[in-house]
PDB file of C-alpha atoms in Angstrom:
ATOM      1  CA  MET A 786     -15.437  47.209 -25.825  1.00  0.00           C
ATOM      2  CA  ALA A 787     -13.204  46.527 -22.825  1.00  0.00           C
ATOM      3  CA  SER A 788     -10.612  49.029 -24.037  1.00  0.00           C
ATOM      4  CA  TYR A 789     -13.288  51.666 -24.467  1.00  0.00           C
ATOM      5  CA  ALA A 790     -14.653  51.025 -21.069  1.00  0.00           C
ATOM      6  CA  HIS A 791     -11.256  51.186 -19.355  1.00  0.00           C
ATOM      7  CA  ARG A 792     -10.087  54.155 -21.371  1.00  0.00           C
ATOM      8  CA  GLU A 793     -13.223  56.299 -21.358  1.00  0.00           C
ATOM      9  CA  LEU A 794     -15.668  55.157 -18.659  1.00  0.00           C
ATOM     10  CA  LEU A 795     -13.418  53.947 -15.772  1.00  0.00           C
ATOM     11  CA  PRO A 796     -11.677  57.384 -15.362  1.00  0.00           C
ATOM     12  CA  GLN A 797     -15.058  59.134 -15.175  1.00  0.00           C
ATOM     13  CA  MET A 798     -16.356  56.538 -12.651  1.00  0.00           C
ATOM     14  CA  GLN A 799     -13.125  56.842 -10.591  1.00  0.00           C
ATOM     15  CA  ALA A 800     -13.415  60.656 -10.577  1.00  0.00           C
ATOM     16  CA  VAL A 801     -16.643  60.101  -8.540  1.00  0.00           C
ATOM     17  CA  ASN A 802     -15.467  57.172  -6.463  1.00  0.00           C
ATOM     18  CA  SER A 803     -11.868  55.883  -6.627  1.00  0.00           C
ATOM     19  CA  GLN A 804     -12.936  52.443  -5.517  1.00  0.00           C
ATOM     20  CA  THR A 805     -14.946  51.726  -8.642  1.00  0.00           C
ATOM     21  CA  SER A 806     -13.830  49.218 -11.244  1.00  0.00           C
ATOM     22  CA  ILE A 807     -15.087  47.480 -14.456  1.00  0.00           C
ATOM     23  CA  ARG A 808     -14.930  43.728 -14.914  1.00  0.00           C
ATOM     24  CA  PHE A 809     -15.936  41.704 -17.922  1.00  0.00           C
ATOM     25  CA  THR A 810     -17.133  38.121 -17.585  1.00  0.00           C
ATOM     26  CA  PRO A 811     -17.683  36.102 -20.722  1.00  0.00           C
ATOM     27  CA  ILE A 812     -20.977  34.240 -20.517  1.00  0.00           C
ATOM     28  CA  SER A 813     -20.757  32.295 -23.812  1.00  0.00           C
ATOM     29  CA  GLY A 814     -18.626  31.985 -26.817  1.00  0.00           C
ATOM     30  CA  TYR A 815     -17.870  30.078 -29.990  1.00  0.00           C
ATOM     31  CA  PRO A 816     -14.536  29.191 -31.485  1.00  0.00           C
ATOM     32  CA  ALA A 817     -13.865  31.370 -34.518  1.00  0.00           C
ATOM     33  CA  LEU A 818     -14.454  29.924 -37.991  1.00  0.00           C
ATOM     34  CA  TYR A 819     -12.142  31.218 -40.671  1.00  0.00           C
ATOM     35  CA  THR A 820     -12.380  29.334 -43.935  1.00  0.00           C
ATOM     36  CA  THR A 821     -10.534  30.774 -46.853  1.00  0.00           C
ATOM     37  CA  ALA A 822     -12.160  31.168 -50.286  1.00  0.00           C
ATOM     38  CA  GLU A 823      -9.580  28.746 -51.619  1.00  0.00           C
ATOM     39  CA  SER A 824     -10.470  25.880 -49.271  1.00  0.00           C
ATOM     40  CA  PRO A 825     -12.102  22.735 -50.856  1.00  0.00           C
ATOM     41  CA  ALA A 826     -15.282  23.366 -48.803  1.00  0.00           C
ATOM     42  CA  ALA A 827     -15.557  26.968 -50.054  1.00  0.00           C
ATOM     43  CA  ARG A 828     -14.765  25.943 -53.671  1.00  0.00           C
ATOM     44  CA  LEU A 829     -17.531  23.321 -53.420  1.00  0.00           C
ATOM     45  CA  ILE A 830     -20.101  25.861 -52.207  1.00  0.00           C
ATOM     46  CA  ALA A 831     -18.943  28.260 -54.892  1.00  0.00           C
ATOM     47  CA  HIS A 832     -19.569  25.574 -57.514  1.00  0.00           C
ATOM     48  CA  LEU A 833     -22.936  24.620 -55.991  1.00  0.00           C
ATOM     49  CA  THR A 834     -24.151  28.204 -55.695  1.00  0.00           C
ATOM     50  CA  GLU A 835     -22.595  29.229 -59.025  1.00  0.00           C
ATOM     51  CA  SER A 836     -21.161  32.191 -57.220  1.00  0.00           C
ATOM     52  CA  ALA A 837     -17.733  33.145 -56.072  1.00  0.00           C
ATOM     53  CA  ASP A 838     -19.155  35.739 -53.713  1.00  0.00           C
ATOM     54  CA  PHE A 839     -17.436  34.862 -50.382  1.00  0.00           C
ATOM     55  CA  SER A 840     -16.981  36.890 -47.199  1.00  0.00           C
ATOM     56  CA  THR A 841     -16.570  36.548 -43.490  1.00  0.00           C
ATOM     57  CA  VAL A 842     -18.854  37.896 -40.849  1.00  0.00           C
ATOM     58  CA  ALA A 843     -18.553  38.768 -37.163  1.00  0.00           C
ATOM     59  CA  PHE A 844     -21.035  36.473 -35.514  1.00  0.00           C
ATOM     60  CA  GLY A 845     -20.986  33.056 -33.881  1.00  0.00           C
ATOM     61  CA  THR A 846     -22.145  29.840 -35.486  1.00  0.00           C
ATOM     62  CA  GLU A 847     -21.616  26.141 -34.803  1.00  0.00           C
ATOM     63  CA  GLY A 848     -19.289  26.141 -37.783  1.00  0.00           C
ATOM     64  CA  GLY A 849     -16.384  26.996 -35.474  1.00  0.00           C
ATOM     65  CA  LEU A 850     -17.131  23.900 -33.384  1.00  0.00           C
ATOM     66  CA  PHE A 851     -17.134  21.690 -36.486  1.00  0.00           C
ATOM     67  CA  HIS A 852     -13.905  23.279 -37.690  1.00  0.00           C
ATOM     68  CA  GLN A 853     -12.314  22.739 -34.331  1.00  0.00           C
ATOM     69  CA  ALA A 854     -13.296  19.027 -34.531  1.00  0.00           C
ATOM     70  CA  GLY A 855     -11.571  18.809 -37.950  1.00  0.00           C
ATOM     71  CA  ILE A 856     -14.678  19.029 -40.148  1.00  0.00           C
ATOM     72  CA  PRO A 857     -14.245  21.490 -43.026  1.00  0.00           C
ATOM     73  CA  SER A 858     -17.035  24.053 -42.660  1.00  0.00           C
ATOM     74  CA  VAL A 859     -18.671  26.906 -44.604  1.00  0.00           C
ATOM     75  CA  ILE A 860     -21.764  28.768 -43.504  1.00  0.00           C
ATOM     76  CA  CYS A 861     -24.220  29.433 -46.317  1.00  0.00           C
ATOM     77  CA  GLY A 862     -27.927  29.891 -46.632  1.00  0.00           C
ATOM     78  CA  PRO A 863     -30.582  31.968 -48.233  1.00  0.00           C
ATOM     79  CA  GLY A 864     -31.046  35.575 -47.362  1.00  0.00           C
ATOM     80  CA  SER A 865     -28.686  38.345 -46.284  1.00  0.00           C
ATOM     81  CA  MET A 866     -27.297  39.234 -42.927  1.00  0.00           C
ATOM     82  CA  ALA A 867     -28.402  42.801 -43.711  1.00  0.00           C
ATOM     83  CA  GLN A 868     -31.977  41.447 -43.507  1.00  0.00           C
ATOM     84  CA  GLY A 869     -31.617  38.698 -40.960  1.00  0.00           C
ATOM     85  CA  HIS A 870     -31.645  38.403 -37.184  1.00  0.00           C
ATOM     86  CA  LYS A 871     -33.408  41.757 -36.596  1.00  0.00           C
ATOM     87  CA  PRO A 872     -36.894  43.113 -36.499  1.00  0.00           C
ATOM     88  CA  ASP A 873     -38.850  42.496 -39.708  1.00  0.00           C
ATOM     89  CA  GLU A 874     -36.247  40.044 -40.993  1.00  0.00           C
ATOM     90  CA  PHE A 875     -37.141  38.286 -44.232  1.00  0.00           C
ATOM     91  CA  ILE A 876     -35.992  36.035 -47.010  1.00  0.00           C
ATOM     92  CA  SER A 877     -37.414  36.707 -50.498  1.00  0.00           C
ATOM     93  CA  THR A 878     -38.917  33.961 -52.585  1.00  0.00           C
ATOM     94  CA  HIS A 879     -36.077  34.614 -55.189  1.00  0.00           C
ATOM     95  CA  GLN A 880     -33.528  33.826 -52.409  1.00  0.00           C
ATOM     96  CA  LEU A 881     -35.434  30.650 -51.416  1.00  0.00           C
ATOM     97  CA  ALA A 882     -35.518  29.475 -55.052  1.00  0.00           C
ATOM     98  CA  ALA A 883     -31.782  30.034 -55.310  1.00  0.00           C
ATOM     99  CA  CYS A 884     -31.214  27.949 -52.154  1.00  0.00           C
ATOM    100  CA  ASP A 885     -33.500  25.222 -53.520  1.00  0.00           C
ATOM    101  CA  ALA A 886     -31.430  25.158 -56.783  1.00  0.00           C
ATOM    102  CA  MET A 887     -28.224  24.955 -54.738  1.00  0.00           C
ATOM    103  CA  LEU A 888     -29.640  21.988 -52.702  1.00  0.00           C
ATOM    104  CA  GLN A 889     -30.655  20.259 -55.925  1.00  0.00           C
ATOM    105  CA  ARG A 890     -27.123  20.656 -57.339  1.00  0.00           C
ATOM    106  CA  LEU A 891     -25.736  19.305 -53.964  1.00  0.00           C
ATOM    107  CA  ALA A 892     -27.980  16.275 -54.300  1.00  0.00           C
ATOM    108  CA  ALA A 893     -26.833  15.627 -57.826  1.00  0.00           C
ATOM    109  CA  TRP A 894     -23.166  16.199 -56.878  1.00  0.00           C
ATOM    110  CA  MET A 895     -23.540  13.605 -54.055  1.00  0.00           C
ATOM    111  CA  CYS A 896     -24.943  11.035 -56.443  1.00  0.00           C
ATOM    112  CA  VAL A 897     -21.955  11.242 -58.828  1.00  0.00           C
TER     113      VAL A 897
END
């Protein structure tokens, strides 16, 4: 975003008034969370979900804070980011049932 603003917008602005500038001020942020699919935390989630479907996404979570504190972290939950955090977001009953099954496997794993 900053490179686009300085490369494309700033020259247009300065053509009108040479005194203009663009400044960016971060107002919030999270440390990045990058957990590899081979990590123990990711392997546990793969076992519990019975799925090796693993990816990274470009949004902030508290997971980066946990990771920064030395707590292995994986973000998982029902639904899809294609459907979430936007108008008309939803989670299907099938996705909720899969989450419930994963939580039951987690409870059983913890009691072993």
